[in-house]
Amino acid sequence: MDYINKFTSFVREQYCSEDFIPLHEPRFRGNEKAYLLDTIDSTFVSSVGAYVDDFECKMESYTGATKAVAVVNGTAALQVALRLVGVSKGDEVITQALSFIATANAISYNNAIPVFLDVDLDTMGLSPDAVRKFLESYAELRDDGCYNKSTGNRISACVPMHTFGFPVHLDELITICNKWKIPVVEDAAESLGSYYKGRHTGTIGQAGCFSFNGNKTITCGGGGALVTNDLNLGTKAKYLTTTAKRPHPYEFFHDELGYNYRMPNLNAALACAQMEMLESFLADKRQLATEYIDFFKSIDVTFRTELNDTKANYWLMCIEMNDRQERDYFLKETNEKGIMTRPIWTLTYKLPMYQHCYRDEQVNAEFLEQRIVNIPSSVR
């Protein structure tokens, strides 16, 4: 694997640095400091402030969603979205095991049970064919929804995750789920700036959820957003995430169990400034991806690229090694040389708290877990 030294030199040239190269670090090159100081001067630094409203409007405008609700993180957005589409205690929710832990956790926070189905090799996201096979084998429609014949539990949602910003095959997946009356909630945490057949990810299912953690394409430290084209659902999301408080000038009355998931104005100020930089960030990352493609042309390693009819944001760029041994060697050598690389996540059903959950054969997920490596993807 003599290409590792070439790869190390190539990455250092891209970032013009001999220091440690992180996987994905934020860039603050716009109005971040000015907006933060403005929130401090206004004294509205907590959960009420103009920047929260502005950020929600910016998300609606950028994604094309009817309603956006800013929250503290992407996991909170997903938890609330699942509750809003009808997920309740004891239900089953179809999702993928090849994902960050937050996807399954958000299901569990609703006291529901994840069902882990395989991914497609080309998208690394939930496979419509795997979902179809599972439903044809185990599901039945009743008057009040779809049920698992073997467990008796209601199957109340399906959560595909757009892995590293690569959109899943949404048309096929939604067609299957509609047949079985299962709402689709997109885990779009990693895919701000990604499009499927001209539509922004997160806006195609019944709801979509984004993350603005420190390692995302844009960040506000923490932060997340729920988007939807269902105005009633979006209005309820705003209500639930602001402690289910009924509007009143000064009295406090809460008429159902809500969540204190409001995004603080400080974070929203940072998010607004980052949104102003988003297009330039995406352009830089797309150019970096083009240069990675050219670099890996002469190497027996596959650089992952977007599919036809999609536009990926190239949030975390990744390569596919030939086997687990090559993957482990590459990870060891690059990290020792000060170039941060990392493997894809451990499959969720291998973690102690999810080992009891149903899973199919996971042929593709196992294949990818042994081979996929993330490489430095920061805006330069």
CSV table of C-alpha atoms in Angstrom, one decimal:
chain,number,residue,atom,x,y,z
A,1,MET,CA,0.0,0.0,0.0
A,2,ASP,CA,2.6,2.5,-1.1
A,3,TYR,CA,-0.2,5.0,-2.0
A,4,ILE,CA,-0.6,5.9,1.7
A,5,ASN,CA,2.4,8.2,1.6
A,6,LYS,CA,1.1,9.8,-1.6
A,7,PHE,CA,-2.3,10.2,0.0
A,8,THR,CA,-0.7,11.9,3.1
A,9,SER,CA,1.2,14.3,0.9
A,10,PHE,CA,-1.9,15.0,-1.2
A,11,VAL,CA,-4.1,15.8,1.8
A,12,ARG,CA,-1.4,18.1,3.3
A,13,GLU,CA,-1.2,19.9,-0.1
A,14,GLN,CA,-5.0,20.4,-0.1
A,15,TYR,CA,-5.0,22.0,3.4
A,16,CYS,CA,-1.5,23.7,3.1
A,17,SER,CA,-0.5,22.3,6.5
A,18,GLU,CA,2.1,20.1,8.0
A,19,ASP,CA,0.1,20.0,11.3
A,20,PHE,CA,-2.6,17.5,12.3
A,21,ILE,CA,-5.4,17.3,9.6
A,22,PRO,CA,-8.8,16.7,11.3
A,23,LEU,CA,-11.6,14.9,9.6
A,24,HIS,CA,-14.0,17.8,9.5
A,25,GLU,CA,-13.6,21.1,11.3
A,26,PRO,CA,-15.9,24.1,11.2
A,27,ARG,CA,-15.0,27.3,9.3
A,28,PHE,CA,-16.1,30.7,10.6
A,29,ARG,CA,-15.5,33.2,7.9
A,30,GLY,CA,-18.6,35.4,7.8
A,31,ASN,CA,-20.8,37.3,10.2
A,32,GLU,CA,-20.5,34.8,13.1
A,33,LYS,CA,-18.8,37.1,15.6
A,34,ALA,CA,-20.9,40.1,14.6
A,35,TYR,CA,-24.2,38.2,15.1
A,36,LEU,CA,-23.1,36.7,18.4
A,37,LEU,CA,-22.2,40.1,19.7
A,38,ASP,CA,-25.5,41.4,18.6
A,39,THR,CA,-27.3,38.7,20.6
A,40,ILE,CA,-25.3,39.6,23.7
A,41,ASP,CA,-26.0,43.3,23.2
A,42,SER,CA,-29.7,42.6,22.8
A,43,THR,CA,-29.6,40.4,26.0
A,44,PHE,CA,-31.8,37.8,24.1
A,45,VAL,CA,-29.3,35.0,24.3
A,46,SER,CA,-31.7,32.2,25.3
A,47,SER,CA,-34.6,30.6,23.6
A,48,VAL,CA,-36.4,33.7,22.4
A,49,GLY,CA,-34.9,36.0,19.9
A,50,ALA,CA,-34.9,37.3,16.3
A,51,TYR,CA,-32.2,35.0,15.1
A,52,VAL,CA,-34.3,31.9,15.9
A,53,ASP,CA,-37.1,33.1,13.7
A,54,ASP,CA,-34.6,34.2,11.0
A,55,PHE,CA,-32.9,30.8,11.0
A,56,GLU,CA,-36.1,29.0,10.6
A,57,CYS,CA,-37.0,31.2,7.7
A,58,LYS,CA,-33.6,30.6,6.1
A,59,MET,CA,-34.1,26.8,6.4
A,60,GLU,CA,-37.5,27.0,4.8
A,61,SER,CA,-36.2,29.1,2.0
A,62,TYR,CA,-33.1,26.9,1.4
A,63,THR,CA,-34.8,23.5,1.5
A,64,GLY,CA,-38.2,24.5,0.1
A,65,ALA,CA,-40.0,23.1,3.1
A,66,THR,CA,-43.3,24.7,4.2
A,67,LYS,CA,-42.2,24.8,7.9
A,68,ALA,CA,-38.9,24.6,9.7
A,69,VAL,CA,-38.5,24.3,13.5
A,70,ALA,CA,-35.1,25.0,15.1
A,71,VAL,CA,-34.2,22.8,18.1
A,72,VAL,CA,-31.2,21.9,20.2
A,73,ASN,CA,-29.9,19.1,18.1
A,74,GLY,CA,-30.7,16.6,15.3
A,75,THR,CA,-31.6,13.8,17.7
A,76,ALA,CA,-34.2,15.9,19.4
A,77,ALA,CA,-35.7,16.8,16.0
A,78,LEU,CA,-35.9,13.2,15.1
A,79,GLN,CA,-37.5,12.2,18.4
A,80,VAL,CA,-40.2,14.8,18.0
A,81,ALA,CA,-40.8,14.0,14.3
A,82,LEU,CA,-41.4,10.4,15.2
A,83,ARG,CA,-43.9,11.3,17.9
A,84,LEU,CA,-45.7,13.6,15.5
A,85,VAL,CA,-46.2,10.9,12.8
A,86,GLY,CA,-47.7,8.6,15.4
A,87,VAL,CA,-44.9,6.5,16.9
A,88,SER,CA,-45.8,5.4,20.4
A,89,LYS,CA,-44.8,2.9,23.1
A,90,GLY,CA,-44.2,-0.6,21.9
A,91,ASP,CA,-44.4,0.3,18.2
A,92,GLU,CA,-41.7,-0.9,15.7
A,93,VAL,CA,-39.9,1.6,13.5
A,94,ILE,CA,-38.0,0.4,10.4
A,95,THR,CA,-34.5,1.9,10.0
A,96,GLN,CA,-30.9,1.0,9.1
A,97,ALA,CA,-28.1,-0.3,11.4
A,98,LEU,CA,-25.5,1.4,9.3
A,99,SER,CA,-26.0,4.8,11.0
A,100,PHE,CA,-24.9,7.0,13.8
A,101,ILE,CA,-26.4,5.9,17.1
A,102,ALA,CA,-28.7,8.9,17.3
A,103,THR,CA,-31.1,7.3,14.7
A,104,ALA,CA,-31.9,4.3,16.9
A,105,ASN,CA,-31.8,6.4,20.1
A,106,ALA,CA,-34.5,8.7,18.8
A,107,ILE,CA,-36.7,5.7,18.2
A,108,SER,CA,-36.0,4.4,21.7
A,109,TYR,CA,-36.8,7.8,23.3
A,110,ASN,CA,-40.3,7.3,22.0
A,111,ASN,CA,-40.3,3.8,23.7
A,112,ALA,CA,-40.5,2.2,20.3
A,113,ILE,CA,-38.4,-0.7,18.9
A,114,PRO,CA,-36.0,-0.3,16.0
A,115,VAL,CA,-36.2,-2.9,13.2
A,116,PHE,CA,-32.8,-3.0,11.4
A,117,LEU,CA,-33.0,-3.7,7.7
A,118,ASP,CA,-30.2,-3.8,5.2
A,119,VAL,CA,-28.8,-0.9,3.1
A,120,ASP,CA,-28.1,-0.6,-0.6
A,121,LEU,CA,-24.4,-0.8,-1.7
A,122,ASP,CA,-24.7,2.3,-3.9
A,123,THR,CA,-26.3,4.7,-1.4
A,124,MET,CA,-25.2,3.1,1.9
A,125,GLY,CA,-28.7,4.0,3.0
A,126,LEU,CA,-31.8,2.0,3.7
A,127,SER,CA,-32.7,-0.4,0.9
A,128,PRO,CA,-36.2,-0.3,-0.5
A,129,ASP,CA,-35.9,-3.9,-1.5
A,130,ALA,CA,-35.0,-4.9,2.0
A,131,VAL,CA,-38.0,-3.0,3.3
A,132,ARG,CA,-40.3,-4.6,0.7
A,133,LYS,CA,-39.1,-8.1,1.6
A,134,PHE,CA,-39.5,-7.5,5.3
A,135,LEU,CA,-43.1,-6.2,4.9
A,136,GLU,CA,-44.2,-8.9,2.5
A,137,SER,CA,-42.9,-11.5,5.0
A,138,TYR,CA,-44.0,-10.1,8.3
A,139,ALA,CA,-46.6,-7.3,7.8
A,140,GLU,CA,-50.3,-7.1,7.6
A,141,LEU,CA,-52.6,-4.1,7.1
A,142,ARG,CA,-55.4,-3.6,9.6
A,143,ASP,CA,-58.0,-0.8,9.9
A,144,ASP,CA,-55.7,1.2,12.2
A,145,GLY,CA,-52.4,0.7,10.4
A,146,CYS,CA,-49.6,-1.8,9.6
A,147,TYR,CA,-48.7,-4.5,12.1
A,148,ASN,CA,-46.0,-7.1,12.4
A,149,LYS,CA,-47.7,-10.5,12.3
A,150,SER,CA,-45.0,-12.2,14.3
A,151,THR,CA,-44.8,-9.8,17.2
A,152,GLY,CA,-48.3,-8.1,17.1
A,153,ASN,CA,-46.6,-4.7,17.3
A,154,ARG,CA,-47.7,-1.8,15.1
A,155,ILE,CA,-45.1,-0.7,12.5
A,156,SER,CA,-45.6,3.0,12.8
A,157,ALA,CA,-42.7,4.7,10.8
A,158,CYS,CA,-39.7,4.2,8.6
A,159,VAL,CA,-36.5,6.2,9.0
A,160,PRO,CA,-34.0,6.1,6.2
A,161,MET,CA,-30.7,8.0,6.8
A,162,HIS,CA,-28.8,9.8,4.0
A,163,THR,CA,-25.4,8.4,4.9
A,164,PHE,CA,-22.7,11.0,4.6
A,165,GLY,CA,-25.0,13.2,2.5
A,166,PHE,CA,-25.7,10.6,-0.2
A,167,PRO,CA,-29.5,10.4,-0.7
A,168,VAL,CA,-31.3,7.0,-0.5
A,169,HIS,CA,-33.6,5.7,-3.2
A,170,LEU,CA,-36.5,7.7,-1.9
A,171,ASP,CA,-39.1,7.2,-4.6
A,172,GLU,CA,-39.0,3.5,-4.3
A,173,LEU,CA,-38.9,3.6,-0.5
A,174,ILE,CA,-41.9,6.0,-0.2
A,175,THR,CA,-43.9,4.0,-2.7
A,176,ILE,CA,-43.5,0.8,-0.7
A,177,CYS,CA,-44.2,2.6,2.6
A,178,ASN,CA,-47.3,4.3,1.2
A,179,LYS,CA,-48.6,0.9,0.2
A,180,TRP,CA,-48.3,-0.3,3.8
A,181,LYS,CA,-49.5,3.0,5.3
A,182,ILE,CA,-46.2,3.7,7.0
A,183,PRO,CA,-45.0,7.3,7.2
A,184,VAL,CA,-41.4,8.1,6.2
A,185,VAL,CA,-39.3,10.4,8.4
A,186,GLU,CA,-36.0,11.3,6.8
A,187,ASP,CA,-32.9,11.4,9.0
A,188,ALA,CA,-31.2,14.1,7.0
A,189,ALA,CA,-28.8,15.0,9.7
A,190,GLU,CA,-25.8,14.7,7.4
A,191,SER,CA,-27.4,16.0,4.1
A,192,LEU,CA,-27.9,19.7,4.2
A,193,GLY,CA,-27.2,20.7,0.6
A,194,SER,CA,-28.1,17.3,-0.9
A,195,TYR,CA,-30.8,16.8,-3.4
A,196,TYR,CA,-32.8,13.8,-4.7
A,197,LYS,CA,-34.3,14.3,-8.2
A,198,GLY,CA,-34.2,18.1,-7.7
A,199,ARG,CA,-35.8,18.1,-4.3
A,200,HIS,CA,-33.9,18.8,-1.1
A,201,THR,CA,-33.5,15.8,1.2
A,202,GLY,CA,-35.7,16.0,4.3
A,203,THR,CA,-38.6,17.5,2.4
A,204,ILE,CA,-39.7,14.4,0.6
A,205,GLY,CA,-40.9,12.2,3.5
A,206,GLN,CA,-43.5,13.4,6.0
A,207,ALA,CA,-40.8,15.1,7.9
A,208,GLY,CA,-37.0,15.5,7.8
A,209,CYS,CA,-34.4,16.2,10.5
A,210,PHE,CA,-31.1,18.0,10.2
A,211,SER,CA,-28.1,18.4,12.6
A,212,PHE,CA,-25.8,21.4,13.0
A,213,ASN,CA,-23.3,19.7,15.3
A,214,GLY,CA,-19.7,21.0,15.3
A,215,ASN,CA,-18.6,18.5,12.6
A,216,LYS,CA,-21.5,19.2,10.1
A,217,THR,CA,-21.3,21.2,6.9
A,218,ILE,CA,-22.5,24.2,8.8
A,219,THR,CA,-22.6,24.4,12.6
A,220,CYS,CA,-24.0,26.4,15.4
A,221,GLY,CA,-22.2,24.4,18.1
A,222,GLY,CA,-25.1,22.1,18.6
A,223,GLY,CA,-28.5,22.6,17.0
A,224,GLY,CA,-30.9,20.8,14.8
A,225,ALA,CA,-34.0,21.5,12.7
A,226,LEU,CA,-37.2,19.6,11.8
A,227,VAL,CA,-38.7,20.4,8.4
A,228,THR,CA,-42.0,19.4,6.9
A,229,ASN,CA,-44.4,20.3,4.2
A,230,ASP,CA,-47.3,19.6,6.5
A,231,LEU,CA,-48.1,23.0,8.2
A,232,ASN,CA,-50.2,21.4,10.9
A,233,LEU,CA,-47.4,19.0,11.8
A,234,GLY,CA,-44.8,21.8,11.7
A,235,THR,CA,-46.9,24.0,14.0
A,236,LYS,CA,-47.3,21.1,16.4
A,237,ALA,CA,-43.6,20.5,16.3
A,238,LYS,CA,-42.9,24.1,17.3
A,239,TYR,CA,-45.5,23.8,20.1
A,240,LEU,CA,-44.1,20.5,21.5
A,241,THR,CA,-40.5,21.7,21.4
A,242,THR,CA,-41.3,24.9,23.3
A,243,THR,CA,-42.6,22.9,26.4
A,244,ALA,CA,-46.2,22.7,25.0
A,245,LYS,CA,-47.0,26.1,26.4
A,246,ARG,CA,-50.2,27.8,25.3
A,247,PRO,CA,-49.5,31.4,24.0
A,248,HIS,CA,-50.2,34.1,26.6
A,249,PRO,CA,-48.6,37.4,27.5
A,250,TYR,CA,-47.6,36.4,31.0
A,251,GLU,CA,-49.4,33.2,32.2
A,252,PHE,CA,-47.8,29.7,32.0
A,253,PHE,CA,-50.2,26.9,31.0
A,254,HIS,CA,-49.0,23.7,29.4
A,255,ASP,CA,-51.7,21.2,28.3
A,256,GLU,CA,-49.6,18.2,27.3
A,257,LEU,CA,-46.2,16.7,27.7
A,258,GLY,CA,-43.7,18.8,25.8
A,259,TYR,CA,-40.0,19.2,25.5
A,260,ASN,CA,-37.6,22.0,26.3
A,261,TYR,CA,-35.8,21.6,23.0
A,262,ARG,CA,-35.7,25.2,21.9
A,263,MET,CA,-32.7,26.4,20.1
A,264,PRO,CA,-31.1,29.4,22.0
A,265,ASN,CA,-30.8,32.7,20.2
A,266,LEU,CA,-27.0,32.5,20.6
A,267,ASN,CA,-26.8,29.3,18.6
A,268,ALA,CA,-29.3,30.6,16.0
A,269,ALA,CA,-27.1,33.7,15.4
A,270,LEU,CA,-24.2,31.4,14.6
A,271,ALA,CA,-26.5,29.3,12.4
A,272,CYS,CA,-27.7,32.3,10.4
A,273,ALA,CA,-24.1,33.4,9.7
A,274,GLN,CA,-23.2,29.9,8.7
A,275,MET,CA,-26.2,29.7,6.3
A,276,GLU,CA,-24.9,32.7,4.5
A,277,MET,CA,-21.7,30.8,3.8
A,278,LEU,CA,-23.4,27.5,2.9
A,279,GLU,CA,-23.2,27.8,-0.9
A,280,SER,CA,-19.5,28.6,-0.8
A,281,PHE,CA,-18.8,25.7,1.6
A,282,LEU,CA,-20.6,23.3,-0.7
A,283,ALA,CA,-18.7,24.6,-3.7
A,284,ASP,CA,-15.4,24.1,-2.0
A,285,LYS,CA,-16.3,20.6,-0.9
A,286,ARG,CA,-17.5,19.7,-4.4
A,287,GLN,CA,-14.2,20.8,-5.8
A,288,LEU,CA,-12.3,18.8,-3.1
A,289,ALA,CA,-14.3,15.8,-4.1
A,290,THR,CA,-13.4,16.3,-7.7
A,291,GLU,CA,-9.7,16.4,-6.8
A,292,TYR,CA,-10.1,13.2,-4.7
A,293,ILE,CA,-11.7,11.5,-7.6
A,294,ASP,CA,-8.7,12.4,-9.8
A,295,PHE,CA,-6.3,11.3,-7.1
A,296,PHE,CA,-7.9,7.9,-6.6
A,297,LYS,CA,-8.2,7.1,-10.3
A,298,SER,CA,-4.8,5.4,-10.4
A,299,ILE,CA,-5.3,3.6,-7.1
A,300,ASP,CA,-7.2,0.4,-6.4
A,301,VAL,CA,-9.5,2.1,-3.9
A,302,THR,CA,-13.0,3.4,-4.7
A,303,PHE,CA,-13.9,7.0,-3.9
A,304,ARG,CA,-17.6,7.2,-3.2
A,305,THR,CA,-19.5,9.6,-5.5
A,306,GLU,CA,-23.1,10.8,-6.0
A,307,LEU,CA,-25.6,8.8,-8.1
A,308,ASN,CA,-27.5,9.9,-11.2
A,309,ASP,CA,-30.6,12.1,-10.3
A,310,THR,CA,-28.9,13.1,-7.0
A,311,LYS,CA,-26.7,15.8,-5.8
A,312,ALA,CA,-24.6,15.0,-2.7
A,313,ASN,CA,-23.2,17.6,-0.3
A,314,TYR,CA,-20.0,15.6,0.2
A,315,TRP,CA,-20.2,16.2,3.9
A,316,LEU,CA,-17.9,13.4,4.9
A,317,MET,CA,-16.1,12.0,1.9
A,318,CYS,CA,-15.3,8.3,2.0
A,319,ILE,CA,-13.4,5.5,0.2
A,320,GLU,CA,-14.1,1.8,-0.1
A,321,MET,CA,-11.2,-0.4,0.7
A,322,ASN,CA,-10.9,-4.0,-0.7
A,323,ASP,CA,-11.2,-5.7,2.6
A,324,ARG,CA,-11.0,-5.3,6.4
A,325,GLN,CA,-7.3,-5.9,6.6
A,326,GLU,CA,-6.5,-3.1,4.1
A,327,ARG,CA,-9.0,-0.8,5.9
A,328,ASP,CA,-7.3,-1.4,9.3
A,329,TYR,CA,-3.8,-0.8,7.9
A,330,PHE,CA,-4.9,2.4,6.2
A,331,LEU,CA,-6.5,3.7,9.4
A,332,LYS,CA,-3.5,3.0,11.5
A,333,GLU,CA,-0.9,4.4,9.0
A,334,THR,CA,-2.8,7.6,8.2
A,335,ASN,CA,-3.7,8.5,11.8
A,336,GLU,CA,-0.1,7.9,12.9
A,337,LYS,CA,1.0,10.3,10.1
A,338,GLY,CA,-1.3,13.0,11.5
A,339,ILE,CA,-4.1,12.6,8.9
A,340,MET,CA,-7.4,11.8,10.7
A,341,THR,CA,-9.3,9.0,9.1
A,342,ARG,CA,-12.0,6.9,10.7
A,343,PRO,CA,-14.1,3.8,9.9
A,344,ILE,CA,-17.8,3.9,9.4
A,345,TRP,CA,-19.9,3.3,12.5
A,346,THR,CA,-20.2,-0.1,14.2
A,347,LEU,CA,-23.5,-1.6,13.1
A,348,THR,CA,-26.1,-0.6,15.7
A,349,TYR,CA,-27.4,-4.1,16.3
A,350,LYS,CA,-23.9,-5.0,17.6
A,351,LEU,CA,-24.2,-2.5,20.4
A,352,PRO,CA,-25.3,-3.9,23.8
A,353,MET,CA,-28.6,-1.9,24.0
A,354,TYR,CA,-29.8,-3.0,20.6
A,355,GLN,CA,-28.7,-6.6,20.3
A,356,HIS,CA,-32.2,-7.8,21.0
A,357,CYS,CA,-33.7,-6.0,18.1
A,358,TYR,CA,-34.8,-7.7,14.8
A,359,ARG,CA,-32.4,-7.5,11.9
A,360,ASP,CA,-32.3,-9.1,8.5
A,361,GLU,CA,-29.2,-10.7,7.1
A,362,GLN,CA,-27.4,-7.3,6.7
A,363,VAL,CA,-25.2,-8.6,3.9
A,364,ASN,CA,-24.5,-5.1,2.4
A,365,ALA,CA,-24.2,-3.4,5.8
A,366,GLU,CA,-21.6,-5.9,6.9
A,367,PHE,CA,-19.7,-5.5,3.7
A,368,LEU,CA,-19.6,-1.7,4.0
A,369,GLU,CA,-18.7,-1.8,7.7
A,370,GLN,CA,-15.6,-3.7,6.9
A,371,ARG,CA,-14.5,-1.4,4.1
A,372,ILE,CA,-15.7,2.2,4.3
A,373,VAL,CA,-13.3,4.9,5.6
A,374,ASN,CA,-13.9,8.6,6.0
A,375,ILE,CA,-11.1,10.9,4.9
A,376,PRO,CA,-10.5,14.6,5.6
A,377,SER,CA,-13.4,16.6,4.2
A,378,SER,CA,-13.2,20.1,5.8
A,379,VAL,CA,-13.8,23.2,3.7
A,380,ARG,CA,-10.3,24.5,2.8
